[in-house]
Every structure is written in C-alpha cells, then in structure tokens.
mmCIF file of C-alpha atoms in Angstrom:
data_model
loop_
_atom_site.group_PDB
_atom_site.id
_atom_site.type_symbol
_atom_site.label_atom_id
_atom_site.label_comp_id
_atom_site.label_asym_id
_atom_site.label_seq_id
_atom_site.Cartn_x
_atom_site.Cartn_y
_atom_site.Cartn_z
ATOM 1 C CA MET A 87 0.033 0.134 0.146
ATOM 2 C CA ARG A 88 1.343 3.491 -0.736
ATOM 3 C CA ARG A 89 0.509 4.609 2.812
ATOM 4 C CA ASN A 90 2.738 2.179 4.252
ATOM 5 C CA ARG A 91 5.854 2.848 1.725
ATOM 6 C CA ILE A 92 5.309 6.748 2.542
ATOM 7 C CA ALA A 93 5.234 6.050 6.218
ATOM 8 C CA VAL A 94 8.602 3.804 5.972
ATOM 9 C CA LEU A 95 9.859 6.265 3.658
ATOM 10 C CA ALA A 96 9.578 9.293 6.100
ATOM 11 C CA ALA A 97 9.841 7.839 9.285
ATOM 12 C CA THR A 98 12.575 5.245 9.298
ATOM 13 C CA VAL A 99 14.193 5.234 5.898
ATOM 14 C CA VAL A 100 14.984 6.966 2.591
ATOM 15 C CA ALA A 101 12.818 10.033 2.769
ATOM 16 C CA ALA A 102 14.845 12.028 0.588
ATOM 17 C CA GLY A 103 18.234 12.222 -1.234
ATOM 18 C CA VAL A 104 20.923 14.139 -2.240
ATOM 19 C CA THR A 105 20.527 17.573 -4.716
ATOM 20 C CA ALA A 106 22.071 20.747 -5.724
ATOM 21 C CA ALA A 107 21.035 24.242 -5.635
ATOM 22 C CA GLY A 108 20.448 25.835 -8.994
ATOM 23 C CA PRO A 109 21.119 29.802 -9.832
ATOM 24 C CA ALA A 110 19.466 32.365 -7.486
ATOM 25 C CA ALA A 111 15.738 33.377 -8.011
ATOM 26 C CA ALA A 112 12.953 35.428 -6.759
ATOM 27 C CA ALA A 113 11.738 35.124 -3.191
ATOM 28 C CA ALA A 114 7.887 34.886 -2.864
ATOM 29 C CA THR A 115 5.732 35.437 0.385
ATOM 30 C CA SER A 116 4.010 32.298 1.500
ATOM 31 C CA GLY A 117 1.397 32.997 4.108
ATOM 32 C CA PRO A 118 2.910 34.141 7.476
ATOM 33 C CA GLY A 119 6.438 32.702 6.652
ATOM 34 C CA ILE A 120 8.897 32.996 3.691
ATOM 35 C CA THR A 121 9.280 30.673 0.986
ATOM 36 C CA ARG A 122 12.533 30.888 -0.935
ATOM 37 C CA ASP A 123 12.591 28.813 -4.487
ATOM 38 C CA THR A 124 16.017 28.772 -6.020
ATOM 39 C CA GLY A 125 16.599 27.615 -9.391
ATOM 40 C CA ALA A 126 13.446 26.180 -10.537
ATOM 41 C CA ALA A 127 12.249 27.313 -13.976
ATOM 42 C CA ALA A 128 15.621 29.140 -14.957
ATOM 43 C CA SER A 129 17.682 25.963 -13.797
ATOM 44 C CA ALA A 130 14.917 23.516 -15.683
ATOM 45 C CA ALA A 131 15.263 25.711 -18.584
ATOM 46 C CA SER A 132 18.847 25.717 -18.832
ATOM 47 C CA THR A 133 19.389 21.759 -18.309
ATOM 48 C CA ALA A 134 16.747 20.704 -20.671
ATOM 49 C CA SER A 135 17.662 20.568 -24.380
ATOM 50 C CA ALA A 136 15.347 22.348 -27.120
ATOM 51 C CA ALA A 137 14.643 18.723 -28.247
ATOM 52 C CA SER A 138 13.209 17.336 -24.723
ATOM 53 C CA THR A 139 10.034 19.200 -24.641
ATOM 54 C CA SER A 140 8.439 16.874 -22.325
ATOM 55 C CA ALA A 141 11.116 16.440 -20.166
ATOM 56 C CA HIS A 142 11.358 20.270 -19.638
ATOM 57 C CA THR A 143 7.406 20.386 -19.010
ATOM 58 C CA ALA A 144 7.786 17.480 -16.372
ATOM 59 C CA ALA A 145 10.758 19.262 -14.664
ATOM 60 C CA LEU A 146 8.759 22.311 -14.462
ATOM 61 C CA ALA A 147 5.799 20.479 -12.969
ATOM 62 C CA LYS A 148 8.145 19.067 -10.375
ATOM 63 C CA ALA A 149 9.694 22.145 -9.446
ATOM 64 C CA ALA A 150 5.946 23.327 -9.006
ATOM 65 C CA ALA A 151 5.146 20.484 -6.770
ATOM 66 C CA LEU A 152 8.066 20.713 -4.586
ATOM 67 C CA ARG A 153 7.483 24.535 -4.259
ATOM 68 C CA LYS A 154 3.783 23.936 -3.442
ATOM 69 C CA ALA A 155 4.641 21.075 -0.804
ATOM 70 C CA ILE A 156 6.590 23.689 1.478
ATOM 71 C CA ASP A 157 4.093 26.349 0.897
ATOM 72 C CA GLY A 158 2.260 28.253 3.867
ATOM 73 C CA LEU A 159 4.997 27.929 6.580
ATOM 74 C CA PRO A 160 5.035 28.376 9.565
ATOM 75 C CA ALA A 161 1.618 26.614 10.147
ATOM 76 C CA ALA A 162 0.111 24.038 12.809
ATOM 77 C CA ASP A 163 2.184 20.988 11.304
ATOM 78 C CA ALA A 164 5.759 22.667 10.931
ATOM 79 C CA THR A 165 7.455 25.873 11.502
ATOM 80 C CA ALA A 166 10.106 25.549 8.699
ATOM 81 C CA ALA A 167 11.287 23.483 5.764
ATOM 82 C CA GLN A 168 14.360 23.157 3.707
ATOM 83 C CA VAL A 169 14.492 20.965 0.397
ATOM 84 C CA ARG A 170 16.853 20.247 -2.301
ATOM 85 C CA TYR A 171 16.254 18.005 -5.300
ATOM 86 C CA LYS A 172 18.562 16.786 -8.214
ATOM 87 C CA GLY A 173 17.458 14.908 -11.459
ATOM 88 C CA GLU A 174 18.664 14.623 -14.925
ATOM 89 C CA ASP A 175 16.390 17.739 -16.110
ATOM 90 C CA LEU A 176 15.972 19.663 -12.854
ATOM 91 C CA ARG A 177 18.289 21.022 -9.955
ATOM 92 C CA TRP A 178 15.922 22.665 -7.356
ATOM 93 C CA SER A 179 16.167 24.014 -3.650
ATOM 94 C CA GLY A 180 13.599 25.694 -1.530
ATOM 95 C CA ALA A 181 13.115 26.787 1.701
ATOM 96 C CA ALA A 182 10.004 28.187 3.733
ATOM 97 C CA GLY A 183 8.753 29.283 7.042
ATOM 98 C CA ARG A 184 10.780 30.711 10.354
ATOM 99 C CA ALA A 185 14.044 29.669 11.709
ATOM 100 C CA ASP A 186 13.076 31.257 14.926
ATOM 101 C CA LEU A 187 9.514 31.959 15.850
ATOM 102 C CA ARG A 188 10.842 34.316 18.912
ATOM 103 C CA THR A 189 12.434 36.671 16.449
ATOM 104 C CA HIS A 190 10.587 35.993 13.197
ATOM 105 C CA ARG A 191 14.096 35.119 11.595
ATOM 106 C CA PRO A 192 13.300 33.646 8.168
ATOM 107 C CA VAL A 193 14.946 30.426 6.968
ATOM 108 C CA LYS A 194 17.469 30.818 3.959
ATOM 109 C CA GLY A 195 17.866 27.011 3.381
ATOM 110 C CA ASP A 196 21.624 26.811 4.773
ATOM 111 C CA GLU A 197 20.649 26.466 8.301
ATOM 112 C CA ARG A 198 21.834 23.509 10.571
ATOM 113 C CA PHE A 199 19.640 21.101 12.147
ATOM 114 C CA ARG A 200 19.511 18.018 14.339
ATOM 115 C CA ALA A 201 19.523 14.850 11.609
ATOM 116 C CA GLY A 202 18.706 12.411 14.081
ATOM 117 C CA SER A 203 18.963 8.726 12.744
ATOM 118 C CA ILE A 204 20.706 10.030 9.724
ATOM 119 C CA THR A 205 23.455 9.535 12.047
ATOM 120 C CA LYS A 206 23.388 6.057 11.416
ATOM 121 C CA THR A 207 24.488 6.204 8.003
ATOM 122 C CA PHE A 208 27.608 7.910 9.066
ATOM 123 C CA THR A 209 28.314 5.545 11.901
ATOM 124 C CA ALA A 210 28.089 2.596 9.109
ATOM 125 C CA ALA A 211 30.645 4.424 7.095
ATOM 126 C CA VAL A 212 33.040 4.653 9.534
ATOM 127 C CA ALA A 213 32.790 0.856 10.737
ATOM 128 C CA LEU A 214 32.632 -0.415 7.018
ATOM 129 C CA GLN A 215 35.957 1.537 6.362
ATOM 130 C CA LEU A 216 37.442 -0.290 9.655
ATOM 131 C CA VAL A 217 36.191 -3.626 8.030
ATOM 132 C CA HIS A 218 38.380 -2.733 4.798
ATOM 133 C CA GLU A 219 41.182 -2.040 7.081
ATOM 134 C CA GLY A 220 41.017 -5.413 8.636
ATOM 135 C CA LYS A 221 40.314 -3.383 12.352
ATOM 136 C CA LEU A 222 37.073 -4.892 12.389
ATOM 137 C CA ASP A 223 35.847 -8.340 11.182
ATOM 138 C CA LEU A 224 32.101 -8.470 10.066
ATOM 139 C CA ASP A 225 31.949 -12.003 11.767
ATOM 140 C CA GLY A 226 33.914 -10.859 14.709
ATOM 141 C CA THR A 227 31.563 -10.604 17.701
ATOM 142 C CA VAL A 228 30.785 -8.130 20.399
ATOM 143 C CA GLN A 229 31.976 -10.537 23.015
ATOM 144 C CA HIS A 230 35.611 -10.579 21.102
ATOM 145 C CA TYR A 231 35.929 -6.885 20.908
ATOM 146 C CA LEU A 232 34.323 -5.833 24.025
ATOM 147 C CA PRO A 233 34.382 -8.375 26.858
ATOM 148 C CA GLY A 234 31.952 -7.800 29.595
ATOM 149 C CA LEU A 235 29.717 -5.488 27.705
ATOM 150 C CA LEU A 236 26.829 -8.005 27.036
ATOM 151 C CA PRO A 237 25.410 -10.142 29.887
ATOM 152 C CA ALA A 238 27.237 -13.640 29.718
ATOM 153 C CA HIS A 239 24.192 -15.446 28.755
ATOM 154 C CA TYR A 240 23.488 -13.617 25.877
ATOM 155 C CA PRO A 241 24.521 -15.170 22.369
ATOM 156 C CA ASP A 242 27.407 -14.261 20.153
ATOM 157 C CA VAL A 243 26.308 -11.100 18.266
ATOM 158 C CA LYS A 244 28.387 -10.385 15.075
ATOM 159 C CA VAL A 245 29.346 -6.860 13.812
ATOM 160 C CA ARG A 246 27.450 -7.427 10.442
ATOM 161 C CA GLN A 247 24.248 -8.047 12.827
ATOM 162 C CA LEU A 248 24.848 -4.704 14.494
ATOM 163 C CA LEU A 249 25.163 -3.333 11.071
ATOM 164 C CA ASP A 250 22.079 -4.417 9.477
ATOM 165 C CA TYR A 251 19.820 -4.562 12.721
ATOM 166 C CA THR A 252 19.638 -8.366 12.769
ATOM 167 C CA SER A 253 21.486 -8.444 16.412
ATOM 168 C CA GLY A 254 18.325 -9.130 18.539
ATOM 169 C CA LEU A 255 19.678 -6.834 21.336
ATOM 170 C CA PRO A 256 17.096 -5.299 23.574
ATOM 171 C CA GLY A 257 17.584 -1.700 23.463
ATOM 172 C CA GLY A 258 16.795 0.631 26.898
ATOM 173 C CA ASP A 259 14.434 3.552 27.409
ATOM 174 C CA THR A 260 16.579 6.307 28.529
ATOM 175 C CA ARG A 261 13.415 8.592 29.166
ATOM 176 C CA GLU A 262 9.712 8.509 29.509
ATOM 177 C CA ALA A 263 7.373 8.243 26.561
ATOM 178 C CA PRO A 264 6.896 11.228 24.267
ATOM 179 C CA LYS A 265 4.393 13.816 25.405
ATOM 180 C CA SER A 266 3.712 11.889 28.563
ATOM 181 C CA PRO A 267 4.186 14.226 31.761
ATOM 182 C CA GLY A 268 7.573 14.902 31.956
ATOM 183 C CA TRP A 269 8.359 14.083 28.660
ATOM 184 C CA ASP A 270 11.490 16.413 28.427
ATOM 185 C CA LYS A 271 12.670 15.668 31.793
ATOM 186 C CA GLY A 272 16.397 15.187 31.471
ATOM 187 C CA ARG A 273 16.939 17.350 28.459
ATOM 188 C CA TYR A 274 20.116 18.579 29.767
ATOM 189 C CA THR A 275 21.353 15.127 30.938
ATOM 190 C CA THR A 276 24.654 13.674 29.835
ATOM 191 C CA TRP A 277 24.526 9.848 29.274
ATOM 192 C CA ASP A 278 27.813 7.759 29.765
ATOM 193 C CA HIS A 279 27.745 5.803 26.349
ATOM 194 C CA ARG A 280 28.404 2.476 27.841
ATOM 195 C CA ALA A 281 25.603 2.926 30.339
ATOM 196 C CA LEU A 282 23.625 4.014 27.298
ATOM 197 C CA VAL A 283 24.224 0.680 25.606
ATOM 198 C CA GLN A 284 23.633 -1.355 28.601
ATOM 199 C CA ALA A 285 20.536 0.451 29.710
ATOM 200 C CA GLY A 286 18.087 -2.317 28.232
ATOM 201 C CA PHE A 287 20.306 -5.418 29.006
ATOM 202 C CA GLY A 288 18.082 -6.545 32.146
ATOM 203 C CA LYS A 289 15.718 -7.872 29.245
ATOM 204 C CA PRO A 290 16.360 -10.916 27.341
ATOM 205 C CA MET A 291 17.226 -11.115 23.613
ATOM 206 C CA GLU A 292 14.498 -10.368 21.234
ATOM 207 C CA PHE A 293 15.529 -13.215 18.702
ATOM 208 C CA THR A 294 18.355 -15.188 17.806
ATOM 209 C CA PRO A 295 20.824 -13.001 16.217
ATOM 210 C CA GLY A 296 20.683 -13.070 12.428
ATOM 211 C CA THR A 297 17.267 -14.438 12.173
ATOM 212 C CA ARG A 298 15.277 -11.188 12.242
ATOM 213 C CA GLN A 299 15.500 -7.591 11.620
ATOM 214 C CA HIS A 300 14.227 -4.959 13.848
ATOM 215 C CA TYR A 301 15.052 -1.283 13.728
ATOM 216 C CA SER A 302 16.464 0.198 16.555
ATOM 217 C CA ASN A 303 19.306 2.548 18.182
ATOM 218 C CA ILE A 304 21.076 -0.343 19.963
ATOM 219 C CA GLY A 305 23.170 -1.687 17.518
ATOM 220 C CA TYR A 306 24.624 1.502 16.394
ATOM 221 C CA ASN A 307 25.622 2.604 19.762
ATOM 222 C CA VAL A 308 27.296 -0.545 20.149
ATOM 223 C CA LEU A 309 29.240 0.200 16.880
ATOM 224 C CA GLY A 310 30.184 3.364 18.576
ATOM 225 C CA LEU A 311 31.857 1.661 21.081
ATOM 226 C CA LEU A 312 33.723 -0.732 18.814
ATOM 227 C CA ILE A 313 34.709 2.075 16.829
ATOM 228 C CA GLU A 314 36.371 3.722 19.987
ATOM 229 C CA LYS A 315 37.981 0.204 21.080
ATOM 230 C CA VAL A 316 39.770 -0.640 17.865
ATOM 231 C CA THR A 317 41.014 2.836 17.045
ATOM 232 C CA GLY A 318 41.817 3.959 20.493
ATOM 233 C CA ARG A 319 40.435 7.339 19.515
ATOM 234 C CA THR A 320 36.981 8.789 20.091
ATOM 235 C CA TYR A 321 33.815 8.019 17.968
ATOM 236 C CA GLU A 322 33.719 11.842 17.322
ATOM 237 C CA GLN A 323 37.367 12.128 16.209
ATOM 238 C CA GLU A 324 36.787 8.997 13.589
ATOM 239 C CA LEU A 325 33.739 10.453 12.186
ATOM 240 C CA ARG A 326 35.350 13.881 11.546
ATOM 241 C CA THR A 327 38.379 12.587 9.886
ATOM 242 C CA ARG A 328 36.861 9.240 8.106
ATOM 243 C CA VAL A 329 33.473 10.789 6.557
ATOM 244 C CA ILE A 330 33.102 14.439 7.301
ATOM 245 C CA ASP A 331 36.518 15.615 6.191
ATOM 246 C CA ARG A 332 36.584 13.021 3.538
ATOM 247 C CA ALA A 333 33.261 13.652 1.980
ATOM 248 C CA GLY A 334 34.077 17.574 2.258
ATOM 249 C CA LEU A 335 31.137 18.633 4.560
ATOM 250 C CA LYS A 336 31.296 22.148 5.771
ATOM 251 C CA ASP A 337 28.730 22.365 8.277
ATOM 252 C CA THR A 338 28.285 18.795 9.863
ATOM 253 C CA TYR A 339 29.372 17.665 13.310
ATOM 254 C CA SER A 340 28.773 15.510 16.480
ATOM 255 C CA PRO A 341 27.817 17.957 19.484
ATOM 256 C CA GLY A 342 28.941 15.740 22.340
ATOM 257 C CA ALA A 343 27.376 16.716 25.416
ATOM 258 C CA ASP A 344 26.610 20.147 24.178
ATOM 259 C CA PRO A 345 22.882 20.684 24.181
ATOM 260 C CA ARG A 346 23.280 23.659 21.789
ATOM 261 C CA ILE A 347 23.453 23.860 18.076
ATOM 262 C CA LYS A 348 26.696 25.893 16.680
ATOM 263 C CA GLY A 349 26.149 28.765 14.271
ATOM 264 C CA ARG A 350 22.866 29.439 12.277
ATOM 265 C CA HIS A 351 20.372 26.885 12.680
ATOM 266 C CA THR A 352 16.633 26.305 12.657
ATOM 267 C CA HIS A 353 14.787 26.132 16.222
ATOM 268 C CA GLY A 354 12.718 22.904 16.823
ATOM 269 C CA TYR A 355 9.207 23.251 18.260
ATOM 270 C CA GLU A 356 6.987 20.531 19.719
ATOM 271 C CA ALA A 357 3.223 21.137 20.046
ATOM 272 C CA ILE A 358 2.086 20.069 23.655
ATOM 273 C CA GLU A 359 -1.382 19.824 24.825
ATOM 274 C CA GLY A 360 -2.256 22.342 27.457
ATOM 275 C CA ALA A 361 -4.190 21.397 30.525
ATOM 276 C CA GLY A 362 -7.013 23.381 29.867
ATOM 277 C CA GLY A 363 -7.220 22.173 26.282
ATOM 278 C CA GLY A 364 -5.382 23.534 22.919
ATOM 279 C CA THR A 365 -1.766 23.155 22.381
ATOM 280 C CA ARG A 366 1.292 25.482 22.880
ATOM 281 C CA LEU A 367 4.898 25.102 21.291
ATOM 282 C CA VAL A 368 7.807 24.299 23.171
ATOM 283 C CA ASP A 369 11.257 25.066 21.723
ATOM 284 C CA THR A 370 13.354 21.948 21.847
ATOM 285 C CA THR A 371 16.327 23.380 20.144
ATOM 286 C CA GLU A 372 18.391 22.946 23.133
ATOM 287 C CA TRP A 373 18.685 18.886 23.929
ATOM 288 C CA ASP A 374 21.579 16.799 25.235
ATOM 289 C CA GLN A 375 21.658 14.246 22.233
ATOM 290 C CA SER A 376 24.304 11.755 24.247
ATOM 291 C CA GLU A 377 20.761 9.594 24.728
ATOM 292 C CA THR A 378 21.046 9.046 21.154
ATOM 293 C CA TRP A 379 24.787 9.115 20.444
ATOM 294 C CA ALA A 380 26.173 7.368 17.602
ATOM 295 C CA SER A 381 22.700 6.371 16.354
ATOM 296 C CA GLY A 382 21.264 9.975 16.223
ATOM 297 C CA ASP A 383 23.195 13.036 17.554
ATOM 298 C CA LEU A 384 24.327 14.444 14.232
ATOM 299 C CA ILE A 385 23.947 18.039 13.256
ATOM 300 C CA THR A 386 24.183 18.816 9.658
ATOM 301 C CA THR A 387 22.712 20.905 6.609
ATOM 302 C CA THR A 388 20.789 20.031 3.331
ATOM 303 C CA ALA A 389 23.654 20.925 1.262
ATOM 304 C CA ASP A 390 26.117 18.807 3.417
ATOM 305 C CA LEU A 391 23.686 15.854 3.115
ATOM 306 C CA GLU A 392 23.847 16.303 -0.641
ATOM 307 C CA ARG A 393 27.619 15.934 -0.632
ATOM 308 C CA PHE A 394 27.680 13.374 1.614
ATOM 309 C CA THR A 395 25.108 11.352 -0.615
ATOM 310 C CA SER A 396 27.182 11.935 -3.478
ATOM 311 C CA ALA A 397 30.395 11.031 -2.078
ATOM 312 C CA LEU A 398 29.097 7.840 -0.411
ATOM 313 C CA PHE A 399 27.244 6.327 -3.384
ATOM 314 C CA ALA A 400 30.157 7.321 -5.697
ATOM 315 C CA GLY A 401 32.400 5.220 -3.434
ATOM 316 C CA ARG A 402 34.535 8.098 -2.161
ATOM 317 C CA VAL A 403 33.769 7.346 1.732
ATOM 318 C CA VAL A 404 33.422 3.461 1.840
ATOM 319 C CA PRO A 405 35.283 1.278 -0.658
ATOM 320 C CA GLN A 406 33.555 -0.281 -2.997
ATOM 321 C CA GLN A 407 33.847 -3.879 -1.563
ATOM 322 C CA GLU A 408 32.275 -2.869 1.368
ATOM 323 C CA LEU A 409 29.934 -0.213 -0.006
ATOM 324 C CA LYS A 410 27.890 -3.547 -1.466
ATOM 325 C CA LEU A 411 26.489 -3.988 1.991
ATOM 326 C CA MET A 412 24.928 -0.656 2.085
ATOM 327 C CA PHE A 413 22.976 -1.661 -0.861
ATOM 328 C CA THR A 414 22.144 -5.181 0.515
ATOM 329 C CA VAL A 415 19.122 -6.002 2.589
ATOM 330 C CA PRO A 416 19.305 -9.200 4.474
ATOM 331 C CA GLU A 417 16.873 -11.880 3.465
ATOM 332 C CA VAL A 418 15.012 -12.220 6.662
ATOM 333 C CA PRO A 419 11.682 -11.136 7.911
ATOM 334 C CA THR A 420 10.724 -7.931 10.233
ATOM 335 C CA TYR A 421 10.776 -8.563 13.759
ATOM 336 C CA GLY A 422 6.923 -9.046 14.815
ATOM 337 C CA SER A 423 5.679 -9.475 11.294
ATOM 338 C CA SER A 424 6.086 -11.433 7.983
ATOM 339 C CA ARG A 425 7.128 -8.556 5.805
ATOM 340 C CA PRO A 426 10.581 -8.718 4.430
ATOM 341 C CA ALA A 427 13.464 -6.729 5.832
ATOM 342 C CA ALA A 428 13.930 -3.258 4.582
ATOM 343 C CA TYR A 429 17.184 -2.025 5.757
ATOM 344 C CA SER A 430 20.671 -2.557 4.699
ATOM 345 C CA SER A 431 23.803 -1.511 6.458
ATOM 346 C CA GLY A 432 23.285 2.063 7.202
ATOM 347 C CA LEU A 433 20.517 2.695 4.478
ATOM 348 C CA THR A 434 17.137 1.578 3.574
ATOM 349 C CA ARG A 435 15.685 0.334 0.309
ATOM 350 C CA ILE A 436 12.581 1.607 -0.821
ATOM 351 C CA GLN A 437 10.266 1.518 -3.780
ATOM 352 C CA LEU A 438 7.409 3.992 -3.795
ATOM 353 C CA VAL A 439 5.416 2.258 -6.671
ATOM 354 C CA LYS A 440 5.462 -1.116 -7.376
ATOM 355 C CA GLY A 441 7.930 -1.757 -10.277
ATOM 356 C CA GLY A 442 9.151 1.916 -9.966
ATOM 357 C CA PRO A 443 12.593 3.191 -9.126
ATOM 358 C CA VAL A 444 14.743 1.767 -5.939
ATOM 359 C CA TYR A 445 15.800 4.696 -3.832
ATOM 360 C CA TRP A 446 18.298 4.309 -0.970
ATOM 361 C CA GLY A 447 18.846 6.656 2.087
ATOM 362 C CA LYS A 448 17.633 7.447 5.498
ATOM 363 C CA SER A 449 15.605 9.595 7.625
ATOM 364 C CA GLY A 450 15.786 10.551 11.235
ATOM 365 C CA SER A 451 13.657 12.606 13.724
ATOM 366 C CA ARG A 452 14.300 14.427 16.970
ATOM 367 C CA TYR A 453 12.050 16.600 18.776
ATOM 368 C CA GLY A 454 11.077 19.308 16.542
ATOM 369 C CA TYR A 455 13.166 17.972 13.625
ATOM 370 C CA LEU A 456 12.238 15.613 10.883
ATOM 371 C CA SER A 457 14.763 15.013 7.996
ATOM 372 C CA GLY A 458 15.874 12.582 5.488
ATOM 373 C CA PHE A 459 18.019 11.900 2.257
ATOM 374 C CA GLY A 460 17.812 9.170 -0.464
ATOM 375 C CA ALA A 461 18.643 8.549 -4.110
ATOM 376 C CA THR A 462 19.014 6.146 -6.926
ATOM 377 C CA GLN A 463 22.053 4.053 -6.611
ATOM 378 C CA ASP A 464 23.511 5.955 -9.495
ATOM 379 C CA GLY A 465 22.721 9.326 -8.216
ATOM 380 C CA THR A 466 20.823 10.445 -11.076
ATOM 381 C CA ARG A 467 17.877 11.260 -9.007
ATOM 382 C CA SER A 468 17.884 12.587 -5.337
ATOM 383 C CA LEU A 469 15.970 14.421 -2.589
ATOM 384 C CA VAL A 470 16.964 15.624 0.684
ATOM 385 C CA TYR A 471 14.622 17.547 3.389
ATOM 386 C CA SER A 472 14.784 19.037 6.720
ATOM 387 C CA VAL A 473 11.212 19.659 7.921
ATOM 388 C CA ASN A 474 10.966 21.497 11.559
ATOM 389 C CA SER A 475 7.840 19.344 12.444
ATOM 390 C CA THR A 476 5.623 20.216 15.417
ATOM 391 C CA ASP A 477 5.074 16.324 16.135
ATOM 392 C CA ALA A 478 8.260 14.871 14.993
ATOM 393 C CA LYS A 479 7.610 11.553 16.535
ATOM 394 C CA GLY A 480 3.880 11.157 15.766
ATOM 395 C CA ASP A 481 2.715 9.167 13.046
ATOM 396 C CA ALA A 482 0.645 11.760 11.384
ATOM 397 C CA ALA A 483 3.836 13.795 10.435
ATOM 398 C CA THR A 484 4.684 11.077 7.774
ATOM 399 C CA ALA A 485 1.465 10.124 6.529
ATOM 400 C CA PRO A 486 1.034 10.172 2.820
ATOM 401 C CA ASP A 487 -0.915 13.453 2.694
ATOM 402 C CA SER A 488 1.379 15.167 5.732
ATOM 403 C CA ARG A 489 3.772 17.713 4.373
ATOM 404 C CA ILE A 490 6.599 15.342 4.422
ATOM 405 C CA GLY A 491 4.681 12.680 2.506
ATOM 406 C CA ARG A 492 3.734 15.352 -0.229
ATOM 407 C CA ILE A 493 7.617 16.579 -0.191
ATOM 408 C CA ILE A 494 8.591 13.015 -0.941
ATOM 409 C CA MET A 495 6.013 12.104 -3.489
ATOM 410 C CA ALA A 496 6.869 15.559 -5.297
ATOM 411 C CA GLY A 497 10.607 14.827 -5.401
ATOM 412 C CA LEU A 498 10.809 11.040 -5.644
ATOM 413 C CA GLY A 499 7.006 10.297 -7.235
ATOM 414 C CA GLU A 500 5.068 11.973 -9.742
ATOM 415 C CA PRO A 501 4.583 15.660 -9.435
ATOM 416 C CA SER A 502 0.728 15.434 -9.510
ATOM 417 C CA ALA A 503 0.811 13.140 -6.543
#
C-alpha cells in the first residue's frame, strides 16, 4: 500500500536524497512565513535541451510540486522546511517558514538542524572503513571486541548483525514516552556511552541473532563503542576524519554533550497539549543528544547531506567492496511480522510504486526536527529535506497526505501526486 511505503520512507528510511542548488531566483511570500525557491524554471530551462520539451515540462511540474509542498509555513504542522532536489532535467532548492519564531527570522535554506537517525549512515560508513582496513571483522563478535559489555547469557552477536539491525539486542528506554508528563525531563542530562548501551540489558534477547530484523538504536551505539575500542580514538574524532572531512562537509558535526546547535540553525518546536485544552509550542532546540550518540546525534545541513550522499554513493567514502553491503538487505523477516526486511547496513531500500525506481537513503527525527535523504543508487535522481515538524515523533507527520509525504512524492514520485 502507498500509505505504508510513504510512512516507512519518511519515518525510518529513505525519505529524501542528495541535490544541488540552481542559480538564484526570486523569493515569494508564503502565508505568514517566507518561501525561497531557488533555481526552478531557470535551472530546468538551462538543463533541458530544445529537443526534450516533454522532459522540460515535467521538470517544471516537479519544481512547482516541490514549491507547493513547502508553501504556507509556518503552520500548525511545521514551522520551517528546507528541500533540495536533483534530477537529470532539474536541480532545485527551496526553503520556507521561520528559523526562529521568537525573532521571526526567516529560513534561508543553509541552516543547521538535528539529523537524528541519519547519523546511523555516517556511523556505518566509519565501521565499514574499519572492516576494509582489517580493524573490524564482519563476523567478529561483540564479545570478542568488548568483553563484559553484553550479559554472559547472551549469544554471540556479530558486527554485521549490528550493522543491519539483525542483532536481536534489546534497547533501553532512556526517558519517558513522548508527550507524557515529564516528557522533556532530562533534556540536559549527559549519558555515559557504555551505560546508554547497557540500559536495556536487563531484558532478554529479542530473537536469535541473524534471524530477524528490528530497527532500533542499540546496534549503532554498540558500533560507536567498537569504533572507539579498535581505533583508540573517540567516535567523534573518527567520524570527523573518516567521513565529514573525506566527504568535504562544511557544517556537519557531532555535538557530544553540548545541548546547543552551533552557528545559524533552525529552532525545533513540539506542540504540547495544554491542561485546559489547545496546544502550545515548546522550543526543543537545546537538548543533550548523548541519549542517542552514534545512532542519532548528528547536526548537519541539507547542502552537506547532498555532498555526503553524492560522495558515499560514488564510493569516495566507503570502499566499493564494503559499499555493496550498504545496498544489500538481509533476507530475513521483520521482527514481529512476516514483512521482508527493508534496511541494509546504514541505508534503507524503498520503492514508492511497485515496479518503480528503487531509492536508498535514511531519515531521522528528534523533537522538533524531521529530516531525510535518499537517491537512486547511480545518483541520477535524489532528494534531501529537513522539516521542523511540531509532532516529529507522531505518525501523522509522515502520513501520505502530510507535508513530508507531499515533499517525498513531489521529489521521488510523480509531480501530480
């Protein structure tokens, strides 16, 4: 069903891809916010040949659909959006809404944001480089590299099973459920990385390693510890030298225990129900991300995600031999259902339409932020987005008729969808 494909795409997977901005264009007022639309008609006209009128028309339609999808911000569902698209006949970027509701600062399209689980793709890239160098073995076990980390009665867990979510390790709940009383308690708490990993180890294994796939944070936080053990350096240092610098990223970093976002950035807001009814927006921008660490603490920009995806898919970050794992989904069912697995090592495989193009990418959410990237494996078509959703953890934010659903279908589906 299309609803399921969009929800998976936006909530845990591909959601978008890499793009490039076109030449400068006019800004247009959009409701109470501001929409900036860069390189739509002008870029399409410059890249489509005179002989490809139909392709040119389709490019203009896609640009219009992307522009419409981010129109009207800020609104009840989101306060801002930044989107970039690249195709054979169109390169487009746009931004809408307010980066800061208090100061009414408009979004320009180059602001930093919290990328959430997109971090996992970066972590996988580091781990796969170490596999290529022989410092990690895909069939090596957590028990070998980190003796004493897992309970003695747990079965052997392999590195490859951490990468593709088939480890069966139970994750810990680091805080109360979203939007419950005290939902933001501990937002300035710094977690010890080992304690973060072991938070759920009072529970039994979810399944025998390698027999099911369960998307969760636990495997990637264990990978963070493995990276530090075999390199003798911090996860943040390895991420910087092996991925961020190698891919030429200018505005991407791991914040560590710093709850702030450095430089120009969008503010995240969550809509909270008031005691007397109605909702109020809570600024969630400042938040210690050590509670997600190697699985979700990254800060980046849409331009950097564009550069990263291009470099990654071209084999400039992960060597080609190991890169194949990022485009290989294990042949196991999803935990708790009979559906086939959808996640590879750090990426997700998605088809919006049966028989349509296959996209690979990743999405992520933190309170106030929903972002994603994705592209065809050859990089000819791609999309990247960041939406400051006011219900970033809610199912409605990624429904087919949601703003994110419309962005995804405008970029990776048909313009009329």
